[in-house]
PDB file of C-alpha atoms and ligand atoms in Angstrom:
ATOM      1  CA  MET A 230     121.411 124.044  95.708  1.00 40.00           C
ATOM      2  CA  LEU A 231     118.313 122.099  96.828  1.00 43.00           C
ATOM      3  CA  PRO A 232     118.636 120.529 100.277  1.00 44.00           C
ATOM      4  CA  VAL A 233     117.667 117.086  99.020  1.00 61.00           C
ATOM      5  CA  ASN A 234     119.477 113.936  98.000  1.00 83.00           C
ATOM      6  CA  GLN A 235     120.138 113.129  94.408  1.00 88.00           C
ATOM      7  CA  GLY A 236     119.959 109.359  94.602  1.00 90.00           C
ATOM      8  CA  SER A 237     119.798 108.572  90.892  1.00 90.00           C
ATOM      9  CA  ASP A 238     120.806 109.969  87.516  1.00 84.00           C
ATOM     10  CA  PHE A 239     117.221 111.100  87.051  1.00 85.00           C
ATOM     11  CA  ALA A 240     117.620 113.232  90.141  1.00 88.00           C
ATOM     12  CA  ARG A 241     120.416 115.293  88.628  1.00 87.00           C
ATOM     13  CA  GLU A 242     118.664 115.679  85.308  1.00 87.00           C
ATOM     14  CA  SER A 243     115.306 116.464  86.786  1.00 88.00           C
ATOM     15  CA  ASP A 244     116.777 119.008  89.208  1.00 90.00           C
ATOM     16  CA  PHE A 245     118.683 120.655  86.381  1.00 90.00           C
ATOM     17  CA  ILE A 246     115.643 121.026  84.139  1.00 91.00           C
ATOM     18  CA  TYR A 247     113.553 122.157  87.104  1.00 91.00           C
ATOM     19  CA  MET A 248     116.003 124.842  88.173  1.00 92.00           C
ATOM     20  CA  SER A 249     116.512 125.944  84.568  1.00 93.00           C
ATOM     21  CA  LEU A 250     112.777 126.496  84.174  1.00 94.00           C
ATOM     22  CA  PHE A 251     112.722 128.272  87.521  1.00 96.00           C
ATOM     23  CA  TRP A 252     115.474 130.749  86.600  1.00 96.00           C
ATOM     24  CA  LEU A 253     114.085 131.232  83.114  1.00 94.00           C
ATOM     25  CA  SER A 254     110.754 132.136  84.729  1.00 95.00           C
ATOM     26  CA  VAL A 255     112.481 134.483  87.175  1.00 97.00           C
ATOM     27  CA  PHE A 256     114.298 136.178  84.276  1.00 96.00           C
ATOM     28  CA  PHE A 257     111.123 136.824  82.290  1.00 94.00           C
ATOM     29  CA  PHE A 258     109.051 137.717  85.337  1.00 97.00           C
ATOM     30  CA  VAL A 259     111.528 140.354  86.454  1.00 98.00           C
ATOM     31  CA  GLY A 260     112.111 141.625  82.887  1.00 96.00           C
ATOM     32  CA  ILE A 261     108.414 141.943  82.033  1.00 95.00           C
ATOM     33  CA  THR A 262     107.501 143.514  85.383  1.00 97.00           C
ATOM     34  CA  PHE A 263     110.265 146.103  85.140  1.00 97.00           C
ATOM     35  CA  ALA A 264     109.392 146.948  81.533  1.00 96.00           C
ATOM     36  CA  THR A 265     105.727 147.375  82.465  1.00 97.00           C
ATOM     37  CA  VAL A 266     106.515 149.644  85.415  1.00 97.00           C
ATOM     38  CA  TYR A 267     109.104 151.623  83.441  1.00 97.00           C
ATOM     39  CA  PHE A 268     106.880 152.200  80.404  1.00 94.00           C
ATOM     40  CA  SER A 269     103.948 153.166  82.623  1.00 95.00           C
ATOM     41  CA  TRP A 270     106.096 155.828  84.152  1.00 94.00           C
ATOM     42  CA  ARG A 271     107.957 156.894  80.995  1.00 92.00           C
ATOM     43  CA  TYR A 272     104.817 157.401  78.888  1.00 90.00           C
ATOM     44  CA  ARG A 273     102.495 158.642  81.639  1.00 90.00           C
ATOM     45  CA  TYR A 274      99.984 161.397  80.892  1.00 89.00           C
ATOM     46  CA  LYS A 275     101.440 164.830  80.292  1.00 89.00           C
ATOM     47  CA  ALA A 276      99.354 167.795  79.287  1.00 89.00           C
ATOM     48  CA  GLY A 277      99.897 168.604  75.600  1.00 88.00           C
ATOM     49  CA  ARG A 278     101.833 165.399  74.728  1.00 86.00           C
ATOM     50  CA  VAL A 279     100.255 163.569  71.813  1.00 86.00           C
ATOM     51  CA  THR A 280     100.892 159.878  71.095  1.00 83.00           C
ATOM     52  CA  PRO A 281     102.235 159.464  67.543  1.00 85.00           C
ATOM     53  CA  HIS A 282     100.224 157.165  65.263  1.00 88.00           C
ATOM     54  CA  GLN A 283     101.674 153.582  65.404  1.00 85.00           C
ATOM     55  CA  THR A 284     100.614 150.692  63.176  1.00 89.00           C
ATOM     56  CA  HIS A 285     103.238 147.973  63.739  1.00 89.00           C
ATOM     57  CA  ASN A 286     106.933 147.231  64.048  1.00 92.00           C
ATOM     58  CA  THR A 287     107.964 144.228  61.952  1.00 94.00           C
ATOM     59  CA  ALA A 288     111.399 143.694  63.488  1.00 95.00           C
ATOM     60  CA  LEU A 289     110.004 143.727  67.030  1.00 93.00           C
ATOM     61  CA  GLU A 290     107.127 141.390  66.163  1.00 95.00           C
ATOM     62  CA  VAL A 291     109.433 138.855  64.514  1.00 96.00           C
ATOM     63  CA  ILE A 292     111.732 138.890  67.561  1.00 95.00           C
ATOM     64  CA  TRP A 293     108.988 138.394  70.133  1.00 92.00           C
ATOM     65  CA  THR A 294     107.489 135.556  68.111  1.00 96.00           C
ATOM     66  CA  VAL A 295     110.593 133.670  67.058  1.00 97.00           C
ATOM     67  CA  ILE A 296     112.572 133.777  70.325  1.00 94.00           C
ATOM     68  CA  PRO A 297     109.779 132.490  72.616  1.00 93.00           C
ATOM     69  CA  THR A 298     108.908 129.814  70.033  1.00 96.00           C
ATOM     70  CA  ILE A 299     112.485 128.539  70.044  1.00 96.00           C
ATOM     71  CA  ILE A 300     112.562 128.549  73.851  1.00 94.00           C
ATOM     72  CA  VAL A 301     109.223 126.768  74.303  1.00 95.00           C
ATOM     73  CA  VAL A 302     109.809 124.130  71.610  1.00 97.00           C
ATOM     74  CA  GLY A 303     113.309 123.601  73.027  1.00 95.00           C
ATOM     75  CA  ILE A 304     111.865 123.000  76.510  1.00 94.00           C
ATOM     76  CA  PHE A 305     109.349 120.557  75.036  1.00 95.00           C
ATOM     77  CA  PHE A 306     112.020 118.391  73.416  1.00 95.00           C
ATOM     78  CA  TRP A 307     114.218 118.627  76.498  1.00 93.00           C
ATOM     79  CA  GLY A 308     111.322 117.360  78.586  1.00 91.00           C
ATOM     80  CA  VAL A 309     110.380 114.580  76.151  1.00 93.00           C
ATOM     81  CA  ASN A 310     113.975 113.407  76.082  1.00 91.00           C
ATOM     82  CA  GLY A 311     114.052 113.099  79.887  1.00 88.00           C
ATOM     83  CA  TYR A 312     110.627 111.493  79.973  1.00 89.00           C
ATOM     84  CA  MET A 313     111.581 108.832  77.409  1.00 89.00           C
ATOM     85  CA  LYS A 314     114.617 107.877  79.485  1.00 87.00           C
ATOM     86  CA  PHE A 315     112.359 107.475  82.499  1.00 87.00           C
ATOM     87  CA  ALA A 316     109.554 105.693  80.685  1.00 86.00           C
ATOM     88  CA  VAL A 317     111.529 102.883  79.090  1.00 86.00           C
ATOM     89  CA  ALA A 318     113.663 100.714  81.347  1.00 86.00           C
ATOM     90  CA  PRO A 319     116.866  99.284  79.897  1.00 86.00           C
ATOM     91  CA  GLY A 320     116.663  95.607  78.967  1.00 85.00           C
ATOM     92  CA  GLU A 321     118.976  94.311  81.675  1.00 89.00           C
ATOM     93  CA  ALA A 322     117.071  95.543  84.696  1.00 92.00           C
ATOM     94  CA  MET A 323     116.179  93.685  87.888  1.00 93.00           C
ATOM     95  CA  GLU A 324     112.423  93.383  88.021  1.00 94.00           C
ATOM     96  CA  ILE A 325     110.644  93.927  91.327  1.00 95.00           C
ATOM     97  CA  GLN A 326     106.886  93.623  91.659  1.00 95.00           C
ATOM     98  CA  VAL A 327     105.258  96.386  93.678  1.00 95.00           C
ATOM     99  CA  VAL A 328     101.724  95.919  94.935  1.00 92.00           C
ATOM    100  CA  GLY A 329      99.885  98.784  96.560  1.00 91.00           C
ATOM    101  CA  LYS A 330      96.828  98.240  98.690  1.00 87.00           C
ATOM    102  CA  GLN A 331      95.094 100.274 101.345  1.00 85.00           C
ATOM    103  CA  TRP A 332      97.446 101.106 103.052  1.00 85.00           C
ATOM    104  CA  LEU A 333     100.684  99.275 102.598  1.00 86.00           C
ATOM    105  CA  TRP A 334     103.208  98.210 100.001  1.00 91.00           C
ATOM    106  CA  THR A 335     104.385  94.699  99.228  1.00 87.00           C
ATOM    107  CA  PHE A 336     107.448  93.978  97.146  1.00 90.00           C
ATOM    108  CA  GLU A 337     108.277  90.731  95.402  1.00 89.00           C
ATOM    109  CA  PHE A 338     111.777  89.983  94.170  1.00 88.00           C
ATOM    110  CA  PRO A 339     112.755  87.819  91.185  1.00 86.00           C
ATOM    111  CA  ASP A 340     113.331  84.743  93.388  1.00 80.00           C
ATOM    112  CA  GLY A 341     109.945  85.023  95.093  1.00 76.00           C
ATOM    113  CA  THR A 342     111.182  86.780  98.223  1.00 79.00           C
ATOM    114  CA  ARG A 343     108.569  89.133  99.551  1.00 78.00           C
ATOM    115  CA  SER A 344     108.693  92.038 101.934  1.00 79.00           C
ATOM    116  CA  VAL A 345     106.216  94.500 103.318  1.00 77.00           C
ATOM    117  CA  ASN A 346     106.899  98.240 103.420  1.00 84.00           C
ATOM    118  CA  GLU A 347     110.598  97.578 102.915  1.00 86.00           C
ATOM    119  CA  LEU A 348     112.262  97.728  99.523  1.00 92.00           C
ATOM    120  CA  HIS A 349     115.892  96.704  99.163  1.00 93.00           C
ATOM    121  CA  VAL A 350     117.784  97.432  95.963  1.00 94.00           C
ATOM    122  CA  PRO A 351     121.429  96.919  95.036  1.00 94.00           C
ATOM    123  CA  VAL A 352     123.443 100.042  94.261  1.00 94.00           C
ATOM    124  CA  ASN A 353     124.355 100.855  90.631  1.00 93.00           C
ATOM    125  CA  LYS A 354     121.906  98.345  89.166  1.00 93.00           C
ATOM    126  CA  ASN A 355     118.937  99.132  86.961  1.00 94.00           C
ATOM    127  CA  ILE A 356     115.768  98.434  88.923  1.00 94.00           C
ATOM    128  CA  ARG A 357     112.458  98.106  87.123  1.00 95.00           C
ATOM    129  CA  LEU A 358     109.375  98.342  89.309  1.00 95.00           C
ATOM    130  CA  VAL A 359     106.326  96.593  87.884  1.00 95.00           C
ATOM    131  CA  MET A 360     103.404  97.985  89.808  1.00 96.00           C
ATOM    132  CA  SER A 361      99.826  96.957  90.386  1.00 95.00           C
ATOM    133  CA  SER A 362      97.059  97.746  92.835  1.00 94.00           C
ATOM    134  CA  GLU A 363      94.728  95.456  94.747  1.00 90.00           C
ATOM    135  CA  ASP A 364      92.108  98.118  95.279  1.00 90.00           C
ATOM    136  CA  VAL A 365      92.245 101.795  94.353  1.00 93.00           C
ATOM    137  CA  LEU A 366      94.577 104.265  92.667  1.00 95.00           C
ATOM    138  CA  HIS A 367      97.958 104.650  94.358  1.00 96.00           C
ATOM    139  CA  ASP A 368     101.206 106.204  93.204  1.00 96.00           C
ATOM    140  CA  PHE A 369     104.668 104.941  94.085  1.00 96.00           C
ATOM    141  CA  TYR A 370     106.959 107.875  94.688  1.00 95.00           C
ATOM    142  CA  ILE A 371     110.609 107.812  95.810  1.00 94.00           C
ATOM    143  CA  PRO A 372     111.511 111.495  96.175  1.00 92.00           C
ATOM    144  CA  ASP A 373     115.281 110.935  96.452  1.00 92.00           C
ATOM    145  CA  MET A 374     115.251 109.054  93.133  1.00 92.00           C
ATOM    146  CA  ARG A 375     112.822 111.542  91.508  1.00 91.00           C
ATOM    147  CA  ILE A 376     110.610 108.747  90.267  1.00 92.00           C
ATOM    148  CA  LYS A 377     106.881 108.730  90.617  1.00 93.00           C
ATOM    149  CA  ARG A 378     104.099 107.005  88.751  1.00 94.00           C
ATOM    150  CA  ASP A 379     100.453 106.135  89.241  1.00 96.00           C
ATOM    151  CA  ILE A 380      99.334 102.598  89.968  1.00 95.00           C
ATOM    152  CA  VAL A 381      96.008 101.900  88.344  1.00 94.00           C
ATOM    153  CA  PRO A 382      93.730  99.027  89.412  1.00 94.00           C
ATOM    154  CA  GLY A 383      93.496  96.355  86.728  1.00 93.00           C
ATOM    155  CA  ARG A 384      96.641  97.517  84.957  1.00 94.00           C
ATOM    156  CA  TYR A 385     100.393  97.258  85.244  1.00 95.00           C
ATOM    157  CA  THR A 386     102.472 100.398  85.238  1.00 94.00           C
ATOM    158  CA  GLN A 387     106.200 100.616  85.614  1.00 93.00           C
ATOM    159  CA  GLU A 388     109.026 102.918  86.505  1.00 94.00           C
ATOM    160  CA  TRP A 389     112.742 102.375  86.843  1.00 94.00           C
ATOM    161  CA  PHE A 390     115.814 103.912  88.415  1.00 94.00           C
ATOM    162  CA  ARG A 391     119.432 103.263  89.166  1.00 93.00           C
ATOM    163  CA  ALA A 392     120.635 104.244  92.615  1.00 93.00           C
ATOM    164  CA  ASN A 393     124.087 105.822  92.732  1.00 91.00           C
ATOM    165  CA  ASP A 394     126.927 105.411  95.240  1.00 90.00           C
ATOM    166  CA  GLN A 395     125.978 108.356  97.392  1.00 88.00           C
ATOM    167  CA  ALA A 396     122.474 106.896  97.755  1.00 89.00           C
ATOM    168  CA  ILE A 397     123.680 103.916  99.836  1.00 91.00           C
ATOM    169  CA  GLY A 398     121.516 103.945 102.942  1.00 91.00           C
ATOM    170  CA  GLU A 399     117.913 104.528 103.846  1.00 91.00           C
ATOM    171  CA  HIS A 400     115.337 106.555 101.903  1.00 92.00           C
ATOM    172  CA  VAL A 401     111.598 106.979 102.080  1.00 93.00           C
ATOM    173  CA  SER A 402     108.935 106.307  99.556  1.00 94.00           C
ATOM    174  CA  THR A 403     105.405 107.472  99.803  1.00 94.00           C
ATOM    175  CA  CYS A 404     102.053 107.174  98.121  1.00 95.00           C
ATOM    176  CA  ALA A 405     101.411 110.221  95.942  1.00 95.00           C
ATOM    177  CA  GLU A 406      97.785 109.668  95.040  1.00 94.00           C
ATOM    178  CA  TYR A 407      95.052 110.196  97.607  1.00 95.00           C
ATOM    179  CA  CYS A 408      93.717 106.705  98.374  1.00 92.00           C
ATOM    180  CA  GLY A 409      91.651 106.974 101.531  1.00 89.00           C
ATOM    181  CA  LYS A 410      92.113 107.762 105.175  1.00 87.00           C
ATOM    182  CA  GLY A 411      95.429 105.907 105.541  1.00 87.00           C
ATOM    183  CA  HIS A 412      96.979 107.586 102.489  1.00 92.00           C
ATOM    184  CA  SER A 413      99.408 109.710 104.492  1.00 90.00           C
ATOM    185  CA  ASP A 414     100.661 106.624 106.374  1.00 86.00           C
ATOM    186  CA  MET A 415     101.403 104.704 103.216  1.00 90.00           C
ATOM    187  CA  HIS A 416     105.176 104.806 103.432  1.00 89.00           C
ATOM    188  CA  ALA A 417     107.813 102.226 102.684  1.00 90.00           C
ATOM    189  CA  LYS A 418     111.492 102.328 103.564  1.00 90.00           C
ATOM    190  CA  VAL A 419     113.809 102.100 100.598  1.00 93.00           C
ATOM    191  CA  PHE A 420     117.275 100.714 101.289  1.00 93.00           C
ATOM    192  CA  VAL A 421     120.042 101.077  98.753  1.00 94.00           C
ATOM    193  CA  ASP A 422     122.461  98.272  99.649  1.00 93.00           C
ATOM    194  CA  THR A 423     125.981  97.476  98.574  1.00 93.00           C
ATOM    195  CA  ALA A 424     126.111  94.328  96.440  1.00 92.00           C
ATOM    196  CA  ALA A 425     127.260  92.286  99.473  1.00 91.00           C
ATOM    197  CA  ASP A 426     124.543  93.616 101.788  1.00 89.00           C
ATOM    198  CA  PHE A 427     121.914  93.025  99.159  1.00 91.00           C
ATOM    199  CA  ASP A 428     122.994  89.393  98.713  1.00 88.00           C
ATOM    200  CA  LYS A 429     122.889  88.929 102.461  1.00 84.00           C
ATOM    201  CA  TRP A 430     119.387  90.369 102.607  1.00 85.00           C
ATOM    202  CA  MET A 431     118.202  88.127  99.778  1.00 84.00           C
ATOM    203  CA  ALA A 432     119.762  85.058 101.412  1.00 80.00           C
ATOM    204  CA  THR A 433     117.585  85.455 104.493  1.00 76.00           C
ATOM    205  CA  GLY A 434     114.593  86.365 102.364  1.00 71.00           C
ATOM    206  CA  GLY A 435     114.235  89.721 103.966  1.00 69.00           C
ATOM    207  CA  THR A 436     113.262  90.450 107.501  1.00 68.00           C
ATOM    208  CA  GLU A 437     109.600  89.571 107.222  1.00 74.00           C
ATOM    209  CA  TYR A 438     110.109  86.334 109.165  1.00 79.00           C
ATOM    210  CA  LEU A 439     111.231  88.299 112.221  1.00 79.00           C
ATOM    211  CA  ASP A 440     107.685  89.641 112.552  1.00 82.00           C
ATOM    212  CA  TYR A 441     106.228  86.194 113.198  1.00 87.00           C
ATOM    213  CA  ALA A 442     106.495  83.390 115.712  1.00 90.00           C
ATOM    214  CA  PRO A 443     108.109  80.366 113.986  1.00 91.00           C
ATOM    215  CA  GLU A 444     104.858  78.381 113.734  1.00 92.00           C
ATOM    216  CA  ALA A 445     102.983  81.408 112.354  1.00 92.00           C
ATOM    217  CA  TRP A 446     105.766  81.896 109.807  1.00 90.00           C
ATOM    218  CA  GLY A 447     105.474  78.204 108.928  1.00 92.00           C
ATOM    219  CA  LYS A 448     101.738  78.554 108.357  1.00 92.00           C
ATOM    220  CA  ILE A 449     102.432  81.422 105.943  1.00 89.00           C
ATOM    221  CA  GLN A 450     104.963  79.274 104.058  1.00 87.00           C
ATOM    222  CA  TRP A 451     102.484  76.357 103.999  1.00 90.00           C
ATOM    223  CA  ASP A 452     100.189  78.648 102.075  1.00 84.00           C
ATOM    224  CA  ARG A 453     102.727  80.562  99.956  1.00 79.00           C
ATOM    225  CA  LYS A 454     104.898  77.687  98.854  1.00 79.00           C
ATOM    226  CA  GLY A 455     101.920  75.616  97.871  1.00 79.00           C
ATOM    227  CA  CYS A 456     102.167  72.922 100.607  1.00 87.00           C
ATOM    228  CA  SER A 457      98.471  73.558 101.222  1.00 86.00           C
ATOM    229  CA  THR A 458      97.466  72.113  97.865  1.00 82.00           C
ATOM    230  CA  CYS A 459      98.423  68.589  99.008  1.00 87.00           C
ATOM    231  CA  HIS A 460      98.811  68.631 102.804  1.00 93.00           C
ATOM    232  CA  SER A 461      95.837  69.463 104.984  1.00 92.00           C
ATOM    233  CA  THR A 462      96.273  70.700 108.534  1.00 93.00           C
ATOM    234  CA  ASP A 463      92.892  69.540 109.839  1.00 92.00           C
ATOM    235  CA  GLY A 464      93.277  65.774 109.465  1.00 90.00           C
ATOM    236  CA  SER A 465      91.436  65.466 106.141  1.00 89.00           C
ATOM    237  CA  GLN A 466      93.163  63.366 103.482  1.00 85.00           C
ATOM    238  CA  ASN A 467      94.452  64.964 100.329  1.00 85.00           C
ATOM    239  CA  LYS A 468      97.092  64.087  97.730  1.00 84.00           C
ATOM    240  CA  GLY A 469      99.654  64.048 100.548  1.00 90.00           C
ATOM    241  CA  PRO A 470      99.476  63.023 104.216  1.00 92.00           C
ATOM    242  CA  THR A 471      97.818  65.498 106.550  1.00 94.00           C
ATOM    243  CA  TRP A 472     100.131  67.368 108.897  1.00 95.00           C
ATOM    244  CA  LYS A 473      97.758  67.204 111.825  1.00 94.00           C
ATOM    245  CA  GLY A 474      98.934  65.085 114.711  1.00 93.00           C
ATOM    246  CA  ILE A 475     101.872  63.461 112.911  1.00 94.00           C
ATOM    247  CA  TRP A 476     104.698  65.024 114.906  1.00 93.00           C
ATOM    248  CA  GLY A 477     106.498  62.517 117.108  1.00 92.00           C
ATOM    249  CA  THR A 478     104.547  59.531 115.753  1.00 93.00           C
ATOM    250  CA  MET A 479     105.804  56.559 113.724  1.00 93.00           C
ATOM    251  CA  VAL A 480     104.476  56.549 110.174  1.00 92.00           C
ATOM    252  CA  LYS A 481     104.288  53.499 107.937  1.00 93.00           C
ATOM    253  CA  LEU A 482     106.158  53.709 104.651  1.00 93.00           C
ATOM    254  CA  ASN A 483     105.282  51.969 101.408  1.00 91.00           C
ATOM    255  CA  ASN A 484     108.278  49.621 101.835  1.00 90.00           C
ATOM    256  CA  GLY A 485     106.863  48.223 105.058  1.00 90.00           C
ATOM    257  CA  GLN A 486     109.240  50.110 107.345  1.00 92.00           C
ATOM    258  CA  SER A 487     108.277  52.831 109.795  1.00 92.00           C
ATOM    259  CA  VAL A 488     109.919  56.162 110.491  1.00 93.00           C
ATOM    260  CA  LEU A 489     109.720  58.656 113.328  1.00 94.00           C
ATOM    261  CA  VAL A 490     108.370  62.068 112.326  1.00 94.00           C
ATOM    262  CA  ASP A 491     111.076  64.387 113.647  1.00 92.00           C
ATOM    263  CA  GLU A 492     113.115  67.335 112.312  1.00 92.00           C
ATOM    264  CA  ALA A 493     115.405  65.143 110.207  1.00 92.00           C
ATOM    265  CA  TYR A 494     112.545  63.247 108.561  1.00 94.00           C
ATOM    266  CA  VAL A 495     110.507  66.385 107.805  1.00 94.00           C
ATOM    267  CA  ARG A 496     113.511  68.130 106.352  1.00 93.00           C
ATOM    268  CA  GLU A 497     114.440  65.143 104.212  1.00 93.00           C
ATOM    269  CA  SER A 498     110.855  64.930 102.951  1.00 93.00           C
ATOM    270  CA  MET A 499     111.072  68.510 101.706  1.00 92.00           C
ATOM    271  CA  MET A 500     114.497  68.194 100.082  1.00 90.00           C
ATOM    272  CA  GLN A 501     114.346  64.573  98.816  1.00 91.00           C
ATOM    273  CA  PRO A 502     110.652  63.710  98.782  1.00 91.00           C
ATOM    274  CA  GLN A 503     111.269  60.405  97.011  1.00 91.00           C
ATOM    275  CA  ALA A 504     113.515  59.053  99.764  1.00 91.00           C
ATOM    276  CA  LYS A 505     110.664  57.848 101.957  1.00 92.00           C
ATOM    277  CA  ILE A 506     107.099  57.487 100.706  1.00 93.00           C
ATOM    278  CA  VAL A 507     104.289  57.171 103.212  1.00 94.00           C
ATOM    279  CA  ALA A 508     102.197  54.055 102.643  1.00 92.00           C
ATOM    280  CA  GLY A 509      99.072  54.769 100.622  1.00 91.00           C
ATOM    281  CA  PHE A 510     100.428  57.836  98.806  1.00 92.00           C
ATOM    282  CA  ASP A 511     101.916  58.357  95.360  1.00 88.00           C
ATOM    283  CA  PRO A 512     105.479  59.699  94.993  1.00 89.00           C
ATOM    284  CA  ILE A 513     104.307  62.963  93.428  1.00 85.00           C
ATOM    285  CA  MET A 514     105.894  65.585  95.652  1.00 87.00           C
ATOM    286  CA  PRO A 515     108.464  67.835  93.934  1.00 82.00           C
ATOM    287  CA  THR A 516     111.698  68.688  95.692  1.00 81.00           C
ATOM    288  CA  PHE A 517     111.950  71.999  97.499  1.00 81.00           C
ATOM    289  CA  GLN A 518     115.730  72.008  97.389  1.00 78.00           C
ATOM    290  CA  GLY A 519     116.793  75.608  96.820  1.00 68.00           C
ATOM    291  CA  LEU A 520     113.243  76.883  97.128  1.00 72.00           C
ATOM    292  CA  LEU A 521     113.084  77.033 100.909  1.00 82.00           C
ATOM    293  CA  ARG A 522     115.354  79.059 103.127  1.00 82.00           C
ATOM    294  CA  GLU A 523     116.505  77.980 106.558  1.00 83.00           C
ATOM    295  CA  ASN A 524     114.077  80.293 108.351  1.00 85.00           C
ATOM    296  CA  GLU A 525     111.241  78.922 106.216  1.00 87.00           C
ATOM    297  CA  ILE A 526     112.160  75.287 106.898  1.00 91.00           C
ATOM    298  CA  ARG A 527     112.381  76.034 110.640  1.00 90.00           C
ATOM    299  CA  GLY A 528     108.996  77.722 110.412  1.00 92.00           C
ATOM    300  CA  LEU A 529     107.399  74.763 108.634  1.00 94.00           C
ATOM    301  CA  ILE A 530     108.800  72.330 111.196  1.00 94.00           C
ATOM    302  CA  ALA A 531     107.495  74.519 114.034  1.00 94.00           C
ATOM    303  CA  TYR A 532     104.111  74.665 112.322  1.00 95.00           C
ATOM    304  CA  ILE A 533     103.869  70.858 111.936  1.00 95.00           C
ATOM    305  CA  LYS A 534     104.904  70.497 115.600  1.00 93.00           C
ATOM    306  CA  SER A 535     102.127  72.859 116.645  1.00 93.00           C
ATOM    307  CA  LEU A 536      99.438  70.855 114.809  1.00 92.00           C
ATOM    308  CA  LYS A 537      98.553  68.492 117.640  1.00 86.00           C
TER     309      LYS A 537
HETATM  310 CU1  CUA B 282      98.001 104.780  98.444  1.00 81.97          CU
HETATM  311 CU2  CUA B 282      97.653 107.138  98.673  1.00 81.97          CU
END
């Protein structure tokens, strides 16, 4: 009856309780209004008519106390039941971190994949959103899923949902707590993917890399993946060789040999760091096998190339 999508089980339940309350209110509003108008007319002033002396009517008083009490307490427990289902995520839920800040959303998936203003979820899977704020109050609201909860600075809040088959496709989410002048622009797209599409999206690590030139993407990975803790990009020496000016040069290894710094060498150094150790450094680098995607490796190589 409402012209909106019901993308989750909550949607059906919440619409049902909402419409029930609506029609219950309509019923009593119409009933009480008509009774008021009718009695006003029926017992209007008439010359010579005297109102009989009334004290009370026990049967009537019991009815108008007991029936509304049953209705109101019933609604309370109905609401609590729905709220408890929403408040506590089932144990086997995929956990996605949601960070709100003025005025955008970032999402982080279990494997470390991050995206900005774009949330992908697999269909028919329990999704638990663990939410935090970097600045002020926000509220992550996905209308089609009927989920909405405040995000409070310095605290974690959570909400969960399970998108159904007819929800496959694109939805919107929005911030539902006034958070400054960009509040009304604080939208993210929510994509409900089939299992195969979701895997494909995860394999490329989202589409964030498309927003950057390869060397800029590499610089971001240098920072995010922790390369920056050992490799400087300004020529200063750290626990690992600096990246500045090494591309295309021959570097001396600790076994006396030399190797050309090219794509193959850089890639091997990420995947099997112990294979070739640069002279003067300890073999302390961990492998990044399985931790870097192709687009990230390409980005890092482009970044090293750009550091003349
Ligand atoms: Cu964030 Cu309003």
